[in-house]
């Protein structure tokens, strides 16, 4: 049965208040990991008019200047004028930090298995309980769903035309959304494109729509996916002057679907930004993406979703699930056996495999943690294809 349906995904620019918060949290994480690879970081940020508030649990032997990191991050994003309602040079910065709970550290420093089996070598336990998902599809070269890839590309282009002064009246906040029509699970056309872009108060709506259509949409969307029925929506309210933290408070971890698969695949309960990789919310999600991508690239399925679950203080995952949406060439039970055999899914194993105790996180705060062809991310490597095929 041929099935037609519409699927939408959104992205946001780095000037969006929630992404400002994510960027600050990840920048603090990177600064600490640069000096202390054994640090434990769970950094949360709130931004609002004229204020950045940093909280969380951080255990480290090093010193970093949190205020300087916050200000430089905000300025780099583009909030450098008080008239925006948020300015890196003048905003207040409040910090309220404490060390990681000793009760949590007991299970992270030495896993349940290490204690029970009295192993000579200590093994890291998971930093929290939870479920994590990874996903891949063969519909794009990035092995990602087309709606989220296009939404990210539009958002990046929106930021680019602002920073390069191609469109000189834009301000840092912005959002994009793309709706794709699928026919028999194959993307065939773009149905709608939505862009909301913060702008100078004296620019006409008609000018904004003309410029964003010409310099953003036409630069990104493949003409083969465009037809006369495609609808373009630009700043649907007719005005977007008040934006960023002045227009809406921002919090770390509120754009988790933007960070992953745009809603096409499921998402676990945890966000990524501001967390060191002992937190499986982050590291196990990267591992699950790595598995799913290599299974699809190995030609064993057209789509693949991997679920992992963990208990706090326990190294081994409690469960491993593989779903291929009836596209697999072999039984999913066989794929699960292969995954368990070939992939070390303990927190320590994931950290070692991807060398995650490095300051690599602030570069992926914006425009997705997956499918990034512009970055050499270890969980995006197709390095397990031959091993999977051999095992099958």
Short mmCIF file of C-alpha atoms in Angstrom, two decimals:
data_model
loop_
_atom_site.label_atom_id
_atom_site.label_comp_id
_atom_site.label_asym_id
_atom_site.label_seq_id
_atom_site.Cartn_x
_atom_site.Cartn_y
_atom_site.Cartn_z
CA UNK A 1 0.00 0.00 0.00
CA UNK A 2 1.44 3.38 -1.06
CA UNK A 3 1.37 5.85 1.80
CA UNK A 4 1.62 9.61 1.44
CA UNK A 5 2.24 11.80 4.45
CA UNK A 6 3.82 15.07 5.59
CA UNK A 7 6.68 15.28 8.10
CA UNK A 8 7.98 18.52 9.64
CA UNK A 9 11.13 19.37 11.57
CA UNK A 10 12.42 22.61 13.06
CA UNK A 11 15.80 24.15 13.83
CA UNK A 12 16.93 27.34 15.51
CA UNK A 13 19.90 29.68 15.17
CA UNK A 14 22.56 30.15 17.85
CA UNK A 15 20.82 33.40 18.83
CA UNK A 16 17.72 31.56 20.01
CA UNK A 17 17.51 31.93 23.84
CA UNK A 18 17.52 28.19 24.53
CA UNK A 19 20.54 27.71 22.28
CA UNK A 20 22.38 30.57 23.98
CA UNK A 21 21.92 28.63 27.21
CA UNK A 22 23.09 25.39 25.58
CA UNK A 23 26.15 27.12 24.12
CA UNK A 24 27.17 28.63 27.44
CA UNK A 25 26.82 25.25 29.19
CA UNK A 26 28.86 23.45 26.53
CA UNK A 27 31.51 26.20 26.48
CA UNK A 28 31.96 25.84 30.23
CA UNK A 29 32.21 22.05 29.81
CA UNK A 30 34.88 22.44 27.11
CA UNK A 31 36.88 24.91 29.19
CA UNK A 32 36.95 22.48 32.12
CA UNK A 33 37.78 19.39 30.01
CA UNK A 34 40.68 21.31 28.45
CA UNK A 35 42.31 21.41 31.90
CA UNK A 36 40.82 18.40 33.70
CA UNK A 37 39.80 15.26 31.85
CA UNK A 38 38.53 13.66 35.06
CA UNK A 39 36.07 16.45 35.82
CA UNK A 40 32.39 15.84 36.42
CA UNK A 41 30.22 18.51 34.86
CA UNK A 42 26.47 19.02 34.82
CA UNK A 43 26.09 22.69 33.97
CA UNK A 44 22.72 24.38 33.55
CA UNK A 45 22.19 27.90 32.23
CA UNK A 46 19.25 30.29 32.28
CA UNK A 47 19.27 33.51 30.27
CA UNK A 48 16.76 36.34 30.35
CA UNK A 49 16.77 40.09 29.83
CA UNK A 50 20.18 41.35 30.96
CA UNK A 51 21.05 38.24 32.96
CA UNK A 52 22.78 34.86 32.66
CA UNK A 53 22.42 32.47 35.61
CA UNK A 54 24.78 29.47 35.81
CA UNK A 55 23.99 26.56 38.11
CA UNK A 56 24.61 22.86 38.42
CA UNK A 57 27.09 20.37 39.80
CA UNK A 58 30.77 20.60 38.86
CA UNK A 59 33.61 18.63 40.43
CA UNK A 60 37.07 19.63 39.20
CA UNK A 61 40.59 20.48 40.39
CA UNK A 62 41.03 23.25 37.81
CA UNK A 63 39.97 26.89 37.76
CA UNK A 64 38.04 28.48 34.92
CA UNK A 65 36.63 31.99 34.74
CA UNK A 66 32.90 31.32 34.34
CA UNK A 67 32.02 34.97 33.91
CA UNK A 68 34.52 35.44 31.11
CA UNK A 69 33.27 32.30 29.31
CA UNK A 70 29.66 33.48 29.56
CA UNK A 71 30.42 36.95 28.23
CA UNK A 72 32.65 35.80 25.35
CA UNK A 73 30.10 33.18 24.30
CA UNK A 74 27.26 35.71 24.21
CA UNK A 75 29.36 38.22 22.26
CA UNK A 76 30.45 35.58 19.76
CA UNK A 77 26.81 34.68 19.09
CA UNK A 78 26.11 38.30 18.19
CA UNK A 79 24.49 39.90 21.22
CA UNK A 80 26.87 42.85 21.48
CA UNK A 81 24.51 45.82 21.78
CA UNK A 82 22.38 46.77 24.78
CA UNK A 83 19.52 47.74 22.45
CA UNK A 84 19.01 44.00 21.75
CA UNK A 85 17.93 43.63 25.40
CA UNK A 86 20.84 41.28 25.97
CA UNK A 87 24.52 42.17 25.70
CA UNK A 88 27.57 40.10 26.56
CA UNK A 89 29.49 43.09 27.87
CA UNK A 90 26.84 44.48 30.21
CA UNK A 91 24.60 41.57 31.24
CA UNK A 92 24.71 40.33 34.80
CA UNK A 93 26.29 36.91 35.42
CA UNK A 94 25.31 34.92 38.52
CA UNK A 95 26.81 31.54 39.40
CA UNK A 96 25.48 29.02 41.91
CA UNK A 97 27.51 25.82 41.62
CA UNK A 98 28.21 22.86 43.85
CA UNK A 99 30.10 19.56 43.52
CA UNK A 100 28.54 16.38 42.20
CA UNK A 101 26.59 14.51 44.85
CA UNK A 102 28.81 12.06 46.75
CA UNK A 103 26.03 9.48 46.44
CA UNK A 104 26.13 9.70 42.64
CA UNK A 105 29.93 9.70 42.58
CA UNK A 106 29.95 6.38 44.46
CA UNK A 107 28.32 4.66 41.49
CA UNK A 108 30.09 6.57 38.73
CA UNK A 109 33.64 6.15 40.07
CA UNK A 110 33.17 2.42 40.61
CA UNK A 111 30.33 0.56 38.95
CA UNK A 112 27.95 -1.89 40.59
CA UNK A 113 29.65 -4.73 38.69
CA UNK A 114 33.11 -3.76 39.96
CA UNK A 115 31.90 -3.82 43.56
CA UNK A 116 29.92 -7.03 43.24
CA UNK A 117 32.62 -9.00 41.39
CA UNK A 118 35.54 -7.36 43.20
CA UNK A 119 37.34 -6.61 39.95
CA UNK A 120 40.91 -5.35 40.16
CA UNK A 121 40.18 -2.72 37.54
CA UNK A 122 37.60 -0.14 38.47
CA UNK A 123 34.85 0.36 35.92
CA UNK A 124 32.81 3.52 35.44
CA UNK A 125 29.13 3.24 36.21
CA UNK A 126 26.42 5.16 34.38
CA UNK A 127 25.94 8.69 35.71
CA UNK A 128 22.17 8.33 35.73
CA UNK A 129 19.34 6.02 34.82
CA UNK A 130 17.47 6.53 31.56
CA UNK A 131 16.79 5.51 27.99
CA UNK A 132 18.70 6.75 24.95
CA UNK A 133 17.95 6.47 21.24
CA UNK A 134 20.01 6.54 18.08
CA UNK A 135 18.64 6.62 14.54
CA UNK A 136 19.77 6.50 10.92
CA UNK A 137 18.09 6.42 7.51
CA UNK A 138 19.42 6.10 3.98
CA UNK A 139 17.26 8.93 2.61
CA UNK A 140 20.12 11.47 2.76
CA UNK A 141 23.92 11.31 2.44
CA UNK A 142 24.10 12.31 6.12
CA UNK A 143 22.05 9.22 7.05
CA UNK A 144 19.55 11.63 8.60
CA UNK A 145 15.89 12.46 7.92
CA UNK A 146 15.54 15.09 5.20
CA UNK A 147 13.26 17.48 7.18
CA UNK A 148 15.78 18.06 9.98
CA UNK A 149 18.74 18.29 7.58
CA UNK A 150 17.03 21.03 5.57
CA UNK A 151 15.84 22.84 8.70
CA UNK A 152 19.41 22.89 10.04
CA UNK A 153 20.85 24.07 6.72
CA UNK A 154 18.32 26.90 6.52
CA UNK A 155 19.10 27.95 10.10
CA UNK A 156 22.85 27.92 9.43
CA UNK A 157 22.35 29.94 6.27
CA UNK A 158 20.16 32.41 8.18
CA UNK A 159 23.01 32.95 10.64
CA UNK A 160 25.54 33.14 7.82
CA UNK A 161 23.79 35.91 5.88
CA UNK A 162 23.58 37.90 9.12
CA UNK A 163 27.22 37.43 10.12
CA UNK A 164 28.53 38.12 6.60
CA UNK A 165 26.28 41.18 6.33
CA UNK A 166 24.62 39.79 3.21
CA UNK A 167 21.36 40.83 4.87
CA UNK A 168 22.35 43.69 7.15
CA UNK A 169 19.15 44.15 9.12
CA UNK A 170 18.96 40.69 10.70
CA UNK A 171 19.54 40.06 14.40
CA UNK A 172 20.72 36.84 16.11
CA UNK A 173 17.44 35.09 16.97
CA UNK A 174 15.81 32.90 14.34
CA UNK A 175 13.89 29.69 13.70
CA UNK A 176 13.26 27.50 10.68
CA UNK A 177 10.81 24.71 9.91
CA UNK A 178 10.50 22.45 6.89
CA UNK A 179 7.61 20.17 5.90
CA UNK A 180 8.44 17.33 3.52
CA UNK A 181 5.93 15.24 1.57
CA UNK A 182 6.73 11.53 1.58
CA UNK A 183 5.43 9.05 -0.95
CA UNK A 184 5.87 5.40 0.02
CA UNK A 185 8.45 6.49 2.65
CA UNK A 186 10.49 8.41 0.07
CA UNK A 187 10.81 12.22 0.29
CA UNK A 188 9.47 13.69 -2.96
CA UNK A 189 8.91 17.43 -2.44
CA UNK A 190 9.06 20.32 0.00
CA UNK A 191 5.53 21.24 1.02
CA UNK A 192 6.22 24.23 3.28
CA UNK A 193 9.14 26.34 4.46
CA UNK A 194 8.79 28.54 7.53
CA UNK A 195 11.41 31.08 8.66
CA UNK A 196 11.10 33.45 11.60
CA UNK A 197 14.00 35.90 11.67
CA UNK A 198 14.64 38.69 14.18
CA UNK A 199 15.15 42.01 12.40
CA UNK A 200 15.66 45.75 12.68
CA UNK A 201 12.35 47.47 13.54
CA UNK A 202 12.25 49.67 10.42
CA UNK A 203 12.46 46.95 7.76
CA UNK A 204 9.33 46.17 5.76
CA UNK A 205 7.86 42.67 5.86
CA UNK A 206 7.91 42.50 2.05
CA UNK A 207 11.66 43.21 2.03
CA UNK A 208 12.34 40.49 4.60
CA UNK A 209 10.33 37.91 2.65
CA UNK A 210 12.04 38.82 -0.62
CA UNK A 211 15.55 38.67 0.84
CA UNK A 212 15.11 35.47 2.83
CA UNK A 213 13.55 33.74 -0.15
CA UNK A 214 16.40 34.81 -2.43
CA UNK A 215 19.43 34.51 -0.13
CA UNK A 216 18.39 31.72 2.22
CA UNK A 217 15.70 29.43 0.82
CA UNK A 218 16.86 29.32 -2.81
CA UNK A 219 20.44 28.80 -1.65
CA UNK A 220 19.52 25.70 0.35
CA UNK A 221 16.49 23.91 -1.08
CA UNK A 222 17.19 21.66 -4.08
CA UNK A 223 15.13 22.96 -7.04
CA UNK A 224 14.07 19.36 -7.73
CA UNK A 225 12.14 19.41 -4.45
CA UNK A 226 10.37 22.69 -5.25
CA UNK A 227 7.12 23.01 -7.18
CA UNK A 228 4.42 25.65 -7.63
CA UNK A 229 2.49 24.35 -4.62
CA UNK A 230 5.32 24.87 -2.12
CA UNK A 231 4.27 27.42 0.50
CA UNK A 232 6.73 29.91 2.01
CA UNK A 233 5.98 31.56 5.35
CA UNK A 234 8.27 34.35 6.58
CA UNK A 235 7.66 35.92 10.02
CA UNK A 236 3.96 34.97 10.03
CA UNK A 237 3.04 37.47 12.78
CA UNK A 238 4.34 40.27 10.54
CA UNK A 239 7.01 41.45 12.97
CA UNK A 240 9.91 39.89 14.93
CA UNK A 241 11.90 42.70 16.57
CA UNK A 242 11.89 41.60 20.21
CA UNK A 243 13.87 38.38 20.33
CA UNK A 244 16.57 36.44 22.11
CA UNK A 245 16.56 36.41 25.94
CA UNK A 246 14.77 39.78 25.90
CA UNK A 247 11.78 38.17 24.21
CA UNK A 248 11.81 34.80 25.98
CA UNK A 249 13.84 33.18 28.74
CA UNK A 250 16.26 30.48 27.58
CA UNK A 251 17.17 27.25 29.37
CA UNK A 252 19.73 24.52 28.76
CA UNK A 253 18.20 21.38 27.30
CA UNK A 254 14.90 22.68 25.90
CA UNK A 255 15.72 21.96 22.25
CA UNK A 256 16.43 18.23 22.47
CA UNK A 257 14.46 17.34 19.33
CA UNK A 258 16.40 19.98 17.39
CA UNK A 259 19.59 18.34 18.69
CA UNK A 260 18.64 14.88 17.40
CA UNK A 261 16.32 13.76 14.60
CA UNK A 262 13.66 16.44 14.34
CA UNK A 263 10.90 14.21 15.65
CA UNK A 264 11.29 11.45 13.06
CA UNK A 265 12.82 9.16 15.66
CA UNK A 266 12.13 8.84 19.36
CA UNK A 267 14.15 10.64 22.00
CA UNK A 268 15.06 9.57 25.52
CA UNK A 269 14.41 11.72 28.54
CA UNK A 270 17.71 13.57 28.75
CA UNK A 271 19.33 16.55 27.06
CA UNK A 272 22.99 16.71 25.98
CA UNK A 273 24.46 20.16 26.54
CA UNK A 274 26.52 20.93 29.64
CA UNK A 275 27.00 17.25 30.56
CA UNK A 276 30.31 15.42 30.64
CA UNK A 277 30.29 11.99 28.95
CA UNK A 278 29.89 9.97 32.14
CA UNK A 279 26.29 11.12 31.78
CA UNK A 280 24.85 8.48 29.46
CA UNK A 281 22.15 10.92 28.34
CA UNK A 282 24.89 12.28 26.11
CA UNK A 283 27.47 9.51 25.53
CA UNK A 284 25.04 6.61 25.07
CA UNK A 285 22.96 8.65 22.62
CA UNK A 286 26.12 9.13 20.56
CA UNK A 287 26.85 5.39 20.78
CA UNK A 288 23.31 4.49 19.70
CA UNK A 289 23.60 6.80 16.67
CA UNK A 290 26.94 5.18 15.77
CA UNK A 291 25.38 1.72 15.84
CA UNK A 292 22.29 2.69 13.83
CA UNK A 293 24.33 4.55 11.19
CA UNK A 294 26.73 1.65 10.68
CA UNK A 295 23.88 -0.86 10.39
CA UNK A 296 22.21 1.23 7.67
CA UNK A 297 25.50 1.94 5.89
CA UNK A 298 26.27 -1.78 5.94
CA UNK A 299 23.16 -2.29 3.80
CA UNK A 300 21.28 -4.31 6.41
CA UNK A 301 18.34 -1.90 6.75
CA UNK A 302 17.02 1.28 5.18
CA UNK A 303 16.10 2.71 8.57
CA UNK A 304 17.32 1.76 12.00
CA UNK A 305 16.57 2.91 15.53
CA UNK A 306 18.58 1.72 18.53
CA UNK A 307 17.43 2.02 22.14
CA UNK A 308 19.76 1.61 25.12
CA UNK A 309 18.77 1.77 28.79
CA UNK A 310 20.91 2.23 31.89
CA UNK A 311 20.73 2.21 35.67
CA UNK A 312 22.70 4.71 37.72
CA UNK A 313 25.97 3.20 38.92
CA UNK A 314 25.68 0.15 36.62
CA UNK A 315 28.11 -0.18 33.71
CA UNK A 316 26.33 -2.56 31.35
CA UNK A 317 23.11 -1.39 29.68
CA UNK A 318 19.97 -2.97 31.07
CA UNK A 319 18.55 -3.46 27.59
CA UNK A 320 19.46 -3.16 23.91
CA UNK A 321 16.74 -2.81 21.27
CA UNK A 322 17.03 -2.54 17.49
CA UNK A 323 14.03 -1.47 15.36
CA UNK A 324 14.27 -1.42 11.55
CA UNK A 325 10.65 -0.61 10.65
CA UNK A 326 10.30 -3.68 8.42
CA UNK A 327 13.27 -2.60 6.26
CA UNK A 328 15.81 -5.11 7.57
CA UNK A 329 17.28 -7.92 5.49
CA UNK A 330 17.73 -10.08 8.61
CA UNK A 331 15.87 -10.63 11.86
CA UNK A 332 16.21 -7.85 14.39
CA UNK A 333 17.05 -10.42 17.05
CA UNK A 334 20.16 -11.27 15.04
CA UNK A 335 21.10 -7.60 14.80
CA UNK A 336 20.80 -7.26 18.58
CA UNK A 337 23.18 -10.18 19.09
CA UNK A 338 25.69 -8.56 16.73
CA UNK A 339 25.42 -5.22 18.53
CA UNK A 340 26.02 -6.81 21.93
CA UNK A 341 29.03 -8.70 20.60
CA UNK A 342 30.75 -5.92 18.66
CA UNK A 343 30.01 -2.77 20.65
CA UNK A 344 31.22 -1.99 24.17
CA UNK A 345 28.27 -0.06 25.57
CA UNK A 346 29.59 0.58 29.06
CA UNK A 347 30.15 4.28 29.82
CA UNK A 348 33.90 3.68 30.01
CA UNK A 349 33.88 1.75 26.75
CA UNK A 350 31.95 4.50 24.94
CA UNK A 351 34.22 7.21 26.33
CA UNK A 352 37.36 5.31 25.26
CA UNK A 353 35.97 4.43 21.82
CA UNK A 354 35.12 8.03 20.93
CA UNK A 355 37.76 9.75 23.11
CA UNK A 356 34.99 11.81 24.67
CA UNK A 357 36.94 13.47 27.48
CA UNK A 358 37.98 16.19 25.03
CA UNK A 359 36.72 19.76 24.60
CA UNK A 360 34.66 19.01 21.47
CA UNK A 361 31.17 19.95 22.58
CA UNK A 362 30.60 23.66 22.03
CA UNK A 363 31.09 23.14 18.27
CA UNK A 364 28.03 20.88 18.13
CA UNK A 365 25.69 22.89 20.34
CA UNK A 366 23.99 24.34 17.27
CA UNK A 367 22.59 22.70 14.11
CA UNK A 368 22.48 19.15 15.42
CA UNK A 369 24.73 16.61 17.09
CA UNK A 370 24.31 14.10 14.25
CA UNK A 371 24.80 14.08 10.49
CA UNK A 372 27.46 16.80 10.68
CA UNK A 373 29.55 16.41 7.52
CA UNK A 374 31.38 19.64 8.40
CA UNK A 375 32.93 18.09 11.52
CA UNK A 376 35.01 14.98 12.21
CA UNK A 377 32.82 13.55 14.96
CA UNK A 378 33.83 10.06 16.14
CA UNK A 379 30.28 8.74 16.53
CA UNK A 380 29.60 9.61 12.88
CA UNK A 381 32.39 7.38 11.55
CA UNK A 382 31.47 4.38 9.39
CA UNK A 383 34.18 2.23 10.93
CA UNK A 384 32.13 -0.84 11.86
CA UNK A 385 30.59 -1.75 8.51
CA UNK A 386 32.96 -4.63 7.68
CA UNK A 387 32.82 -6.03 11.20
CA UNK A 388 29.01 -6.02 11.15
CA UNK A 389 28.84 -7.60 7.70
CA UNK A 390 31.37 -10.27 8.70
CA UNK A 391 29.46 -11.11 11.85
CA UNK A 392 26.19 -11.39 9.93
#
